[in-house]
């Protein structure tokens, strides 16, 4: 199966902005105000619904950013609705339909107890048909981490950073295990391993090629360990970084930055940077 890739690039030269041929994507204005002083978390709930932490009151009022709510924006209908009247988003897991949010008056975080107790983290399941969050009792899933929205080993479920200093763990989707490695002095890149129950699979990648935010790509049947990138400068010339994907069974694929675009940047001597993300399959 082939994949479509989203390329986000910025290019400049001594002569000013350079025109790069591309297929432009439509820009969708959500109309949802972003928090200026405390960046509000946002994340996808499903393939067309974005959850956004925003103002719960008048954005122009003094300290208005301390009062927060979570809204869901539907990219198809361009409609928005409030899904957490008071609180802020923590994380989501779209394939599992899982959402974690801090529910309560967020002003208590910033302005003291006059606004009552601090918000409490709660679990929800996203119901796309009715566009609402359904409570998911905590006792039903003690092995889920409410900071990462991932199912984990019991000893990691209540940790903000899973694993240990010497053996970090990055969890995949439920039933797909976790990736780990043994840290070396000076954080030198080390070989990665995939742990599936009692099974350990050596991966053809290192700790220098993985980010904490591993993305599940349901359309590709893979996990994106790291995005692709490209940079060109007068001092160093062309430098490209392949995107790294983990396939079922532990196979690692590297998707290089398109050679045609590399040549275009280098030919025009552009000081540029670009990031490449997979967005769909055909």
XYZ file of N, CA and C in Angstrom:
846
model
N 0.843 -1.191 0.000
C 0.000 0.000 0.000
C 0.881 1.245 0.000
N 0.606 2.167 -0.891
C 1.365 3.416 -0.946
C 0.757 4.423 0.027
N 1.538 5.394 0.421
C 1.073 6.398 1.366
C 1.224 7.787 0.788
N 0.325 8.685 1.189
C 0.448 10.099 0.848
C 1.139 10.791 2.003
N 1.997 11.742 1.674
C 2.770 12.430 2.699
C 2.469 13.912 2.675
N 2.330 14.483 3.858
C 2.123 15.919 3.996
C 3.481 16.573 4.195
N 3.780 17.556 3.376
C 5.053 18.270 3.465
C 4.801 19.687 3.940
N 5.406 20.033 5.061
C 5.335 21.394 5.572
C 6.714 22.001 5.412
N 6.846 23.054 4.610
C 8.177 23.582 4.311
C 8.194 25.099 4.362
N 9.343 25.621 4.737
C 9.568 27.052 4.711
C 10.891 27.280 3.996
N 10.902 28.160 3.021
C 12.134 28.375 2.253
C 12.346 29.859 2.000
N 13.579 30.317 2.198
C 13.917 31.709 1.913
C 15.269 31.756 1.212
N 15.524 32.863 0.577
C 16.812 33.045 -0.091
C 17.189 34.513 0.009
N 18.379 34.854 -0.490
C 18.826 36.243 -0.445
C 17.900 37.143 -1.243
N 17.259 36.566 -2.236
C 16.358 37.344 -3.079
C 14.959 37.463 -2.478
N 14.757 36.833 -1.318
C 13.443 36.895 -0.694
C 12.768 35.538 -0.736
N 11.472 35.532 -0.544
C 10.724 34.274 -0.501
C 10.802 33.563 -1.838
N 10.969 32.250 -1.776
C 11.062 31.451 -2.997
C 9.780 30.666 -3.196
N 9.383 30.544 -4.430
C 8.162 29.809 -4.746
C 8.493 28.336 -4.914
N 7.836 27.500 -4.131
C 8.026 26.057 -4.212
C 6.738 25.455 -4.764
N 6.806 24.743 -5.888
C 5.590 24.140 -6.442
C 5.029 23.113 -5.473
N 3.727 23.159 -5.247
C 3.128 22.208 -4.325
C 1.645 22.039 -4.639
N 1.020 21.123 -3.908
C -0.431 20.948 -3.974
C -0.972 21.559 -2.694
N -1.581 22.708 -2.793
C -2.007 23.422 -1.597
C -3.171 22.712 -0.925
N -3.142 22.717 0.405
C -4.224 22.148 1.198
C -5.158 23.271 1.639
N -6.464 22.975 1.738
C -7.388 24.015 2.201
C -7.124 24.377 3.650
N -7.306 25.647 3.978
C -7.153 26.117 5.354
C -8.537 26.191 5.988
N -8.699 25.533 7.119
C -9.982 25.529 7.819
C -9.869 26.418 9.054
N -10.666 27.461 9.108
C -10.692 28.340 10.274
C -11.675 27.768 11.295
N -11.167 27.426 12.481
C -12.036 26.834 13.499
C -12.891 27.874 14.217
N -12.393 29.113 14.279
C -13.115 30.127 15.033
C -12.964 29.951 16.538
N -12.096 29.040 16.956
C -11.866 28.785 18.380
C -10.631 29.560 18.819
N -10.795 30.430 19.807
C -9.677 31.257 20.283
C -8.678 30.410 21.068
N -7.402 30.561 20.744
C -6.351 29.855 21.460
C -5.932 30.657 22.688
N -5.509 29.952 23.728
C -5.091 30.600 24.966
C -3.706 31.208 24.793
N -3.529 32.498 25.046
C -2.233 33.145 24.806
C -1.190 32.892 25.885
N -1.591 32.917 27.151
C -0.620 32.833 28.248
C -0.287 31.401 28.640
N -1.231 30.494 28.506
C -1.015 29.078 28.829
C -1.561 28.286 27.654
N -0.687 27.867 26.788
C -1.105 27.212 25.551
C -2.055 26.059 25.846
N -3.235 26.110 25.261
C -4.239 25.093 25.528
C -3.999 23.827 24.740
N -3.996 22.681 25.406
C -3.804 21.427 24.677
C -4.909 21.197 23.654
N -4.536 20.597 22.527
C -5.533 20.185 21.546
C -5.073 18.873 20.937
N -6.028 18.043 20.509
C -5.688 16.730 19.955
C -6.898 16.191 19.202
N -6.646 15.248 18.306
C -7.726 14.652 17.524
C -8.510 13.655 18.374
N -9.844 13.686 18.210
C -10.724 12.703 18.838
C -11.003 11.554 17.878
N -11.132 11.901 16.606
C -11.274 10.910 15.546
C -10.748 11.546 14.268
N -11.030 10.951 13.115
C -10.429 11.415 11.867
C -10.905 12.786 11.425
N -11.965 13.317 12.021
C -12.476 14.619 11.584
C -12.859 15.547 12.735
N -12.584 15.159 13.972
C -12.984 15.974 15.120
C -11.773 16.325 15.972
N -11.592 17.630 16.185
C -10.463 18.137 16.961
C -10.960 18.665 18.302
N -10.345 18.205 19.388
C -10.654 18.733 20.721
C -9.675 19.857 21.030
N -10.205 20.995 21.486
C -9.373 22.181 21.726
C -9.696 22.768 23.095
N -8.651 23.027 23.897
C -8.829 23.747 25.159
C -8.843 25.242 24.847
N -9.886 25.936 25.312
C -10.048 27.354 24.973
C -10.650 28.106 26.159
N -10.963 29.386 25.952
C -11.554 30.219 26.995
C -12.948 29.699 27.382
N -13.245 29.749 28.700
C -14.583 29.384 29.156
C -15.468 30.611 29.308
N -14.855 31.810 29.216
C -15.613 33.048 29.358
C -15.207 34.047 28.298
N -15.298 35.308 28.632
C -14.956 36.383 27.703
C -13.437 36.463 27.526
N -12.913 36.234 26.311
C -11.464 36.284 26.092
C -10.846 37.641 26.403
N -11.671 38.713 26.402
C -11.157 40.060 26.648
C -11.086 40.420 28.124
N -11.670 39.591 28.985
C -11.679 39.901 30.414
C -10.292 39.695 31.027
N -10.025 40.370 32.148
C -8.741 40.227 32.842
C -8.548 38.788 33.308
N -7.358 38.254 33.051
C -7.048 36.865 33.426
C -8.050 35.862 32.868
N -8.635 36.176 31.728
C -9.663 35.297 31.155
C -9.114 33.927 30.797
N -7.812 33.854 30.505
C -7.231 32.587 30.079
C -7.188 31.546 31.192
N -7.379 31.973 32.444
C -7.333 31.008 33.545
C -8.606 30.169 33.629
N -9.677 30.648 33.037
C -10.936 29.909 33.027
C -11.060 29.194 31.686
N -11.031 27.874 31.713
C -10.905 27.113 30.472
C -12.018 26.075 30.305
N -12.236 25.720 29.049
C -13.177 24.666 28.689
C -12.602 23.895 27.498
N -13.234 22.784 27.149
C -12.814 21.999 25.986
C -13.973 21.936 25.003
N -13.682 22.276 23.754
C -14.693 22.199 22.702
C -14.244 21.185 21.653
N -15.213 20.625 20.943
C -14.944 19.708 19.830
C -15.318 20.422 18.534
N -14.389 20.460 17.584
C -14.624 21.106 16.291
C -14.660 20.036 15.210
N -15.787 19.996 14.479
C -15.973 19.025 13.393
C -15.498 19.651 12.087
N -14.455 19.085 11.473
C -13.889 19.669 10.261
C -14.795 19.495 9.049
N -15.774 18.601 9.110
C -16.692 18.408 7.975
C -17.829 19.426 8.005
N -18.472 19.560 9.156
C -19.617 20.474 9.269
C -19.199 21.883 9.659
N -17.927 22.037 10.120
C -17.404 23.319 10.624
C -18.158 23.769 11.880
N -18.759 22.821 12.584
C -19.498 23.130 13.804
C -18.638 22.814 15.025
N -18.901 23.541 16.116
C -18.213 23.299 17.376
C -19.235 23.109 18.481
N -18.858 22.316 19.479
C -19.722 22.155 20.646
C -18.849 21.935 21.871
N -19.338 22.386 23.019
C -18.595 22.232 24.267
C -18.737 20.798 24.756
N -17.606 20.167 25.091
C -17.650 18.794 25.597
C -17.167 18.706 27.051
N -16.395 19.707 27.506
C -16.034 19.833 28.933
C -16.258 21.296 29.305
N -17.394 21.635 29.952
C -17.710 23.045 30.243
C -16.668 23.750 31.106
N -16.053 23.027 32.039
C -14.990 23.583 32.878
C -13.879 22.543 32.985
N -12.698 22.902 32.475
C -11.580 21.967 32.539
C -10.674 22.123 31.339
N -9.692 21.219 31.213
C -8.763 21.267 30.100
C -8.414 19.846 29.655
N -8.070 19.735 28.391
C -7.724 18.442 27.809
C -6.361 17.982 28.310
N -6.223 16.684 28.574
C -4.925 16.103 28.938
C -4.338 15.328 27.764
N -5.102 14.364 27.223
C -4.611 13.574 26.095
C -5.773 12.825 25.459
N -5.527 12.290 24.265
C -6.511 11.457 23.579
C -5.814 10.258 22.954
N -6.595 9.231 22.662
C -6.116 8.066 21.924
C -7.209 7.701 20.923
N -7.177 8.318 19.722
C -8.263 8.119 18.763
C -8.542 6.658 18.400
N -7.522 5.802 18.131
C -7.840 4.410 17.787
C -8.621 3.685 18.883
N -8.350 4.023 20.139
C -9.043 3.384 21.254
C -10.279 4.170 21.689
N -10.461 5.389 21.133
C -11.595 6.214 21.516
C -11.528 6.709 22.946
N -10.311 6.871 23.475
C -10.108 7.218 24.881
C -9.682 8.680 25.018
N -10.217 9.353 26.039
C -9.900 10.762 26.311
C -9.665 10.945 27.806
N -8.644 11.720 28.146
C -8.384 12.096 29.536
C -8.468 13.617 29.629
N -9.186 14.113 30.635
C -9.331 15.561 30.814
C -9.358 15.902 32.295
N -8.820 17.077 32.628
C -8.903 17.599 33.996
C -10.208 18.384 34.085
N -11.138 17.903 34.902
C -12.485 18.476 34.974
C -12.636 19.294 36.260
N -13.030 20.554 36.102
C -13.207 21.448 37.239
C -12.826 22.868 36.852
N -12.928 23.766 37.785
C -12.632 25.176 37.532
C -11.115 25.368 37.471
N -10.577 25.597 36.288
C -9.121 25.715 36.122
C -8.543 26.970 36.763
N -9.378 27.912 37.170
C -8.865 29.099 37.850
C -8.188 28.730 39.164
N -8.556 27.571 39.716
C -7.939 27.112 40.963
C -6.461 26.794 40.769
N -6.056 26.471 39.541
C -4.641 26.222 39.253
C -3.803 27.487 39.446
N -4.374 28.611 39.027
C -3.599 29.836 38.905
C -3.893 30.895 39.968
N -5.105 30.842 40.548
C -5.520 31.964 41.390
C -5.981 31.536 42.782
N -5.643 30.319 43.167
C -5.873 29.900 44.545
C -7.211 29.236 44.805
N -7.414 28.915 46.085
C -8.552 28.103 46.510
C -9.882 28.855 46.531
N -9.867 30.163 46.255
C -11.138 30.904 46.249
C -12.103 30.361 45.205
N -11.564 29.610 44.230
C -12.420 29.050 43.193
C -12.698 27.572 43.416
N -12.399 27.086 44.633
C -12.695 25.699 44.953
C -11.500 24.790 44.704
N -11.712 23.473 44.793
C -10.612 22.524 44.604
C -10.113 22.522 43.165
N -8.873 22.068 43.001
C -8.289 21.976 41.666
C -9.028 20.915 40.842
N -9.023 21.052 39.526
C -9.677 20.062 38.664
C -9.147 18.651 38.906
N -9.997 17.681 38.671
C -9.664 16.270 38.871
C -9.616 15.573 37.509
N -8.578 14.777 37.289
C -8.455 14.049 36.023
C -9.518 12.966 35.930
N -10.231 12.945 34.820
C -11.270 11.952 34.596
C -11.104 11.327 33.215
N -11.581 10.083 33.102
C -11.527 9.350 31.836
C -12.872 9.408 31.129
N -12.792 9.402 29.782
C -13.996 9.378 28.960
C -13.767 8.496 27.739
N -14.867 8.066 27.152
C -14.861 7.461 25.828
C -15.531 8.460 24.882
N -14.955 8.635 23.687
C -15.512 9.556 22.717
C -16.572 8.845 21.896
N -17.806 9.386 21.910
C -18.911 8.863 21.106
C -19.053 9.757 19.880
N -18.459 9.329 18.759
C -18.482 10.147 17.549
C -19.869 10.334 16.975
N -20.751 9.360 17.171
C -22.103 9.451 16.605
C -22.893 10.598 17.229
N -22.721 10.800 18.548
C -23.452 11.869 19.231
C -22.561 13.064 19.551
N -21.274 12.985 19.183
C -20.303 14.064 19.439
C -20.282 14.460 20.917
N -20.113 13.461 21.767
C -20.045 13.760 23.195
C -19.090 12.789 23.889
N -18.664 13.187 25.083
C -17.813 12.340 25.905
C -18.678 11.533 26.865
N -18.397 10.241 26.951
C -19.122 9.348 27.857
C -18.182 8.951 28.995
N -18.571 9.166 30.250
C -17.687 8.804 31.372
C -17.235 7.344 31.291
N -15.964 7.142 31.601
C -15.350 5.812 31.607
C -14.771 5.604 32.998
N -15.474 4.901 33.880
C -15.051 4.793 35.279
C -13.610 4.320 35.432
N -12.863 4.973 36.304
C -11.436 4.684 36.478
C -11.197 3.234 36.885
N -12.094 2.660 37.667
C -11.890 1.302 38.152
C -11.917 0.271 37.015
N -12.445 0.664 35.864
C -12.551 -0.272 34.739
C -11.250 -0.419 33.970
N -10.258 0.433 34.236
C -9.022 0.410 33.451
C -7.841 0.914 34.274
N -7.486 0.203 35.338
C -6.383 0.663 36.199
C -5.021 0.640 35.517
N -4.932 -0.013 34.351
C -3.637 -0.101 33.667
C -3.478 0.943 32.568
N -4.330 1.980 32.555
C -4.204 3.053 31.576
C -3.561 4.275 32.229
N -2.634 4.891 31.511
C -1.939 6.076 32.000
C -2.704 7.318 31.549
N -3.108 8.173 32.500
C -3.968 9.306 32.163
C -3.201 10.527 31.679
N -1.865 10.420 31.571
C -1.076 11.503 30.993
C -0.803 11.233 29.513
N -0.600 9.951 29.176
C -0.273 9.569 27.802
C -1.438 8.929 27.059
N -2.526 8.574 27.776
C -3.653 7.854 27.166
C -3.177 6.563 26.492
N -2.380 5.808 27.223
C -1.867 4.539 26.739
C -2.057 3.473 27.815
N -2.326 2.235 27.366
C -2.393 1.100 28.264
C -0.970 0.647 28.572
N -0.649 0.448 29.875
C 0.729 0.187 30.276
C 0.807 -0.936 31.302
N 2.038 -1.342 31.592
C 2.255 -2.268 32.693
C 1.813 -1.590 33.988
N 1.334 -2.386 34.964
C 0.814 -1.783 36.207
C 1.770 -0.796 36.867
N 3.074 -1.099 36.837
C 4.020 -0.210 37.511
C 4.208 1.125 36.793
N 3.741 1.214 35.542
C 3.899 2.451 34.776
C 2.614 3.259 34.662
N 1.479 2.649 34.998
C 0.183 3.273 34.736
C 0.005 4.597 35.470
N 0.678 4.791 36.600
C 0.506 6.030 37.370
C 1.739 6.927 37.299
N 2.646 6.637 36.362
C 3.846 7.449 36.219
C 3.692 8.458 35.089
N 4.166 9.702 35.285
C 4.149 10.650 34.165
C 5.134 10.256 33.064
N 6.263 9.597 33.451
C 7.250 9.115 32.484
C 7.432 7.618 32.734
N 6.933 6.745 31.840
C 6.980 5.296 32.064
C 8.406 4.751 32.028
N 8.582 3.582 32.668
C 9.876 2.938 32.681
C 10.765 3.527 33.765
N 12.083 3.457 33.543
C 13.042 3.985 34.506
C 14.051 4.860 33.787
N 14.920 5.483 34.545
C 15.952 6.329 33.939
C 16.837 5.507 33.012
N 17.151 4.278 33.421
C 18.047 3.432 32.631
C 17.339 2.699 31.497
N 16.034 2.443 31.655
C 15.285 1.692 30.643
C 13.950 2.396 30.362
N 13.961 3.451 29.544
C 12.705 4.138 29.197
C 11.773 3.197 28.433
N 10.492 3.490 28.487
C 9.497 2.713 27.753
C 8.566 3.655 27.004
N 8.341 3.358 25.739
C 7.363 4.092 24.942
C 6.317 3.082 24.491
N 5.107 3.256 24.998
C 4.040 2.290 24.746
C 3.334 2.563 23.421
N 2.937 1.472 22.758
C 2.193 1.553 21.508
C 0.708 1.381 21.830
N -0.078 0.907 20.868
C -1.499 0.708 21.109
C -1.722 -0.570 21.933
N -2.917 -0.704 22.549
C -3.184 -1.879 23.390
C -2.876 -3.189 22.660
N -2.142 -4.055 23.335
C -1.801 -5.352 22.766
C -0.591 -5.341 21.860
N 0.003 -4.154 21.619
C 1.141 -4.048 20.706
C 2.465 -3.833 21.437
N 2.438 -3.876 22.775
C 3.670 -3.821 23.545
C 4.253 -2.433 23.693
N 5.568 -2.396 23.964
C 6.254 -1.117 24.131
C 7.666 -1.218 23.579
N 8.245 -0.053 23.311
C 9.625 0.037 22.822
C 10.506 0.494 23.979
N 11.657 -0.127 24.113
C 12.570 0.239 25.185
C 14.012 0.167 24.699
N 14.920 0.677 25.499
C 16.342 0.612 25.202
C 17.108 0.844 26.495
N 18.376 0.509 26.498
C 19.223 0.721 27.672
C 20.036 1.990 27.466
N 19.806 2.958 28.332
C 20.511 4.228 28.194
C 21.998 4.057 28.475
N 22.812 4.801 27.727
C 24.258 4.782 27.923
C 24.704 6.126 28.483
N 25.901 6.181 28.999
C 26.451 7.428 29.528
C 26.506 8.474 28.415
N 26.021 9.660 28.721
C 26.009 10.711 27.720
C 24.871 10.584 26.732
N 23.936 9.642 27.001
C 22.761 9.448 26.146
C 23.149 9.103 24.705
N 24.212 8.357 24.535
C 24.603 7.873 23.207
C 23.493 6.993 22.651
N 23.138 7.138 21.366
C 22.062 6.323 20.785
C 22.299 4.828 20.996
N 21.246 4.142 21.421
C 21.328 2.714 21.709
C 20.290 1.954 20.889
N 20.518 0.660 20.622
C 19.557 -0.139 19.855
C 18.199 -0.223 20.554
N 17.133 -0.199 19.758
C 15.778 -0.300 20.296
C 15.325 -1.756 20.327
N 14.437 -2.041 21.269
C 13.807 -3.352 21.357
C 12.308 -3.172 21.483
N 11.561 -4.075 20.843
C 10.112 -4.122 20.980
C 9.775 -5.270 21.917
N 9.042 -4.966 22.989
C 8.641 -5.995 23.949
C 7.151 -6.294 23.781
N 6.865 -7.559 23.507
C 5.492 -8.041 23.382
C 5.318 -9.183 24.372
N 4.824 -8.885 25.565
C 4.729 -9.908 26.588
C 6.120 -10.410 26.947
N 6.326 -11.706 26.803
C 7.633 -12.300 27.088
C 8.564 -12.226 25.890
N 8.057 -11.819 24.757
C 8.852 -11.773 23.531
C 9.607 -10.453 23.410
N 10.862 -10.520 22.993
C 11.679 -9.336 22.773
C 12.209 -9.356 21.342
N 11.959 -8.278 20.592
C 12.364 -8.195 19.188
C 13.342 -7.041 19.028
N 14.533 -7.336 18.518
C 15.509 -6.282 18.237
C 15.079 -5.506 16.991
N 15.058 -4.186 17.099
C 14.654 -3.327 15.992
C 15.878 -2.728 15.311
N 15.786 -2.539 14.013
C 16.894 -1.949 13.247
C 16.833 -0.429 13.315
N 16.811 0.093 14.543
C 16.756 1.536 14.777
C 17.356 1.810 16.141
N 17.693 3.067 16.391
C 18.307 3.437 17.664
C 17.457 4.461 18.405
N 17.850 4.694 19.659
C 17.136 5.657 20.496
C 17.221 7.075 19.945
N 18.179 7.337 19.072
C 18.278 8.653 18.448
C 17.281 8.855 17.333
N 16.519 7.802 16.979
C 15.559 7.881 15.874
C 14.118 7.793 16.342
N 13.878 7.934 17.630
C 12.519 7.821 18.148
C 12.187 9.041 18.992
N 10.950 9.503 18.900
C 10.485 10.613 19.722
C 9.521 10.075 20.784
N 9.305 10.807 21.881
C 8.362 10.334 22.898
C 6.938 10.218 22.369
N 6.603 11.020 21.345
C 5.236 11.029 20.817
C 5.128 10.156 19.575
N 5.246 8.837 19.773
C 5.091 7.900 18.664
C 3.637 7.921 18.200
N 3.420 8.034 16.892
C 2.068 8.158 16.345
C 1.630 6.867 15.683
N 0.406 6.463 15.991
C -0.181 5.302 15.337
C -0.815 5.738 14.022
N -0.477 5.039 12.928
C -1.013 5.359 11.604
C -1.926 4.220 11.159
N -3.212 4.296 11.509
C -4.120 3.179 11.188
C -4.224 2.901 9.693
N -4.120 3.945 8.864
C -4.228 3.755 7.412
C -3.018 3.035 6.834
N -1.900 3.039 7.559
C -0.676 2.396 7.069
C -0.345 1.123 7.838
N -1.100 0.828 8.910
C -0.795 -0.326 9.727
C 0.589 -0.234 10.325
N 0.975 0.952 10.790
C 2.336 1.175 11.278
C 2.331 2.232 12.365
N 3.495 2.394 13.008
C 3.712 3.465 13.968
C 4.827 4.364 13.436
N 4.616 5.666 13.536
C 5.624 6.636 13.108
C 6.518 6.947 14.308
N 7.763 6.464 14.248
C 8.700 6.709 15.351
C 9.300 8.103 15.275
N 9.447 8.620 14.049
C 10.020 9.953 13.876
C 9.637 10.489 12.503
N 9.379 11.784 12.410
C 9.016 12.404 11.135
C 10.256 12.568 10.260
N 10.017 12.731 8.976
C 11.118 13.019 8.063
C 11.415 14.507 8.038
N 12.619 14.860 7.625
C 12.966 16.277 7.582
C 14.054 16.558 6.561
N 14.175 17.828 6.209
C 15.191 18.252 5.243
C 15.654 19.656 5.609
N 16.957 19.891 5.426
C 17.502 21.228 5.682
C 18.641 21.466 4.695
N 18.684 22.680 4.182
C 19.790 23.052 3.288
C 20.363 24.376 3.761
N 21.685 24.474 3.793
C 22.323 25.732 4.165
C 23.619 25.870 3.385
N 24.084 27.087 3.265
C 25.344 27.345 2.573
C 26.510 26.646 3.271
N 26.453 26.602 4.583
C 27.563 26.042 5.345
C 27.660 24.523 5.251
N 26.492 23.856 5.267
C 26.512 22.394 5.353
C 25.901 21.697 4.137
N 25.333 22.451 3.210
C 24.703 21.821 2.057
C 23.409 21.138 2.442
N 23.089 20.047 1.751
C 21.824 19.347 1.974
C 21.959 18.321 3.095
N 21.005 18.333 4.008
C 20.938 17.349 5.082
C 19.506 16.856 5.167
N 19.318 15.559 4.959
C 17.960 15.025 5.003
C 17.852 13.938 6.057
N 16.665 13.824 6.651
C 16.399 12.808 7.670
C 15.176 12.015 7.232
N 15.329 10.717 7.128
C 14.217 9.872 6.702
C 13.199 9.720 7.834
N 11.932 9.602 7.457
C 10.909 9.249 8.438
C 11.095 7.783 8.801
N 10.885 7.448 10.069
C 11.105 6.082 10.545
C 9.773 5.471 10.960
N 9.411 4.341 10.337
C 8.150 3.663 10.623
C 8.409 2.269 11.163
N 7.599 1.875 12.144
C 7.631 0.526 12.685
C 6.450 -0.249 12.129
N 6.739 -1.309 11.382
C 5.706 -2.154 10.790
C 5.426 -3.352 11.701
N 4.301 -4.050 11.486
C 4.017 -5.251 12.276
C 5.156 -6.261 12.187
N 5.410 -6.943 13.301
C 6.480 -7.916 13.333
C 7.837 -7.324 13.642
N 7.909 -6.000 13.806
C 9.167 -5.366 14.163
C 9.993 -4.868 12.993
N 9.411 -4.841 11.778
C 10.174 -4.340 10.626
C 10.242 -2.820 10.650
N 11.423 -2.282 10.410
C 11.626 -0.833 10.353
C 11.754 -0.400 8.892
N 10.968 0.589 8.510
C 11.059 1.196 7.179
C 11.477 2.651 7.346
N 12.331 3.107 6.454
C 12.737 4.510 6.430
C 12.289 5.123 5.112
N 11.541 6.214 5.217
C 11.008 6.888 4.044
C 11.813 8.166 3.820
N 12.694 8.186 2.797
C 13.556 9.353 2.587
C 12.762 10.563 2.110
N 13.315 11.735 2.361
C 12.724 12.964 1.856
C 12.760 12.909 0.329
N 11.688 13.303 -0.361
C 11.633 13.170 -1.830
C 12.854 13.765 -2.518
N 13.582 12.973 -3.298
C 14.789 13.467 -3.974
C 14.535 14.693 -4.846
N 13.362 14.738 -5.493
C 13.065 15.874 -6.367
C 13.033 17.181 -5.581
N 12.463 17.132 -4.358
C 12.418 18.347 -3.536
C 13.793 18.678 -2.976
N 14.564 17.651 -2.622
C 15.930 17.913 -2.177
C 16.709 18.651 -3.258
N 16.579 18.177 -4.492
C 17.308 18.792 -5.607
C 16.828 20.213 -5.846
N 15.523 20.426 -5.706
C 14.962 21.755 -5.930
C 15.503 22.755 -4.911
N 15.515 22.365 -3.637
C 16.034 23.250 -2.604
C 17.510 23.562 -2.838
N 18.283 22.513 -3.123
C 19.723 22.700 -3.305
C 20.028 23.539 -4.544
N 19.272 23.294 -5.624
C 19.497 24.023 -6.877
C 19.291 25.513 -6.698
N 18.323 25.880 -5.899
C 17.997 27.299 -5.714
C 18.748 27.913 -4.536
N 19.611 27.113 -3.898
C 20.410 27.598 -2.767
C 19.531 28.251 -1.706
N 18.505 27.517 -1.337
C 17.565 28.041 -0.359
C 17.993 27.647 1.052
N 17.905 28.589 1.950
C 18.070 28.272 3.365
C 16.696 27.837 3.847
N 16.533 26.556 4.035
C 15.180 26.043 4.207
C 15.103 24.931 5.234
N 13.905 24.722 5.713
C 13.625 23.601 6.584
C 12.280 23.026 6.228
N 12.130 21.719 6.329
C 10.867 21.092 5.974
C 10.654 19.854 6.830
N 9.402 19.536 7.089
C 9.027 18.348 7.847
C 8.024 17.556 7.019
N 8.127 16.218 7.066
C 7.275 15.366 6.259
C 6.487 14.417 7.162
N 5.157 14.417 6.999
C 4.276 13.565 7.802
C 3.380 12.745 6.879
N 3.143 11.474 7.204
C 2.170 10.692 6.440
C 0.746 11.068 6.879
N -0.153 11.230 5.921
C -1.505 11.650 6.269
C -2.586 10.727 5.737
N -2.282 9.889 4.746
C -3.311 8.997 4.219
C -2.655 7.925 3.369
N -3.487 6.988 2.915
C -3.012 5.939 2.017
C -3.929 5.868 0.805
N -3.384 5.365 -0.294
C -4.229 5.199 -1.481
C -4.001 3.831 -2.088
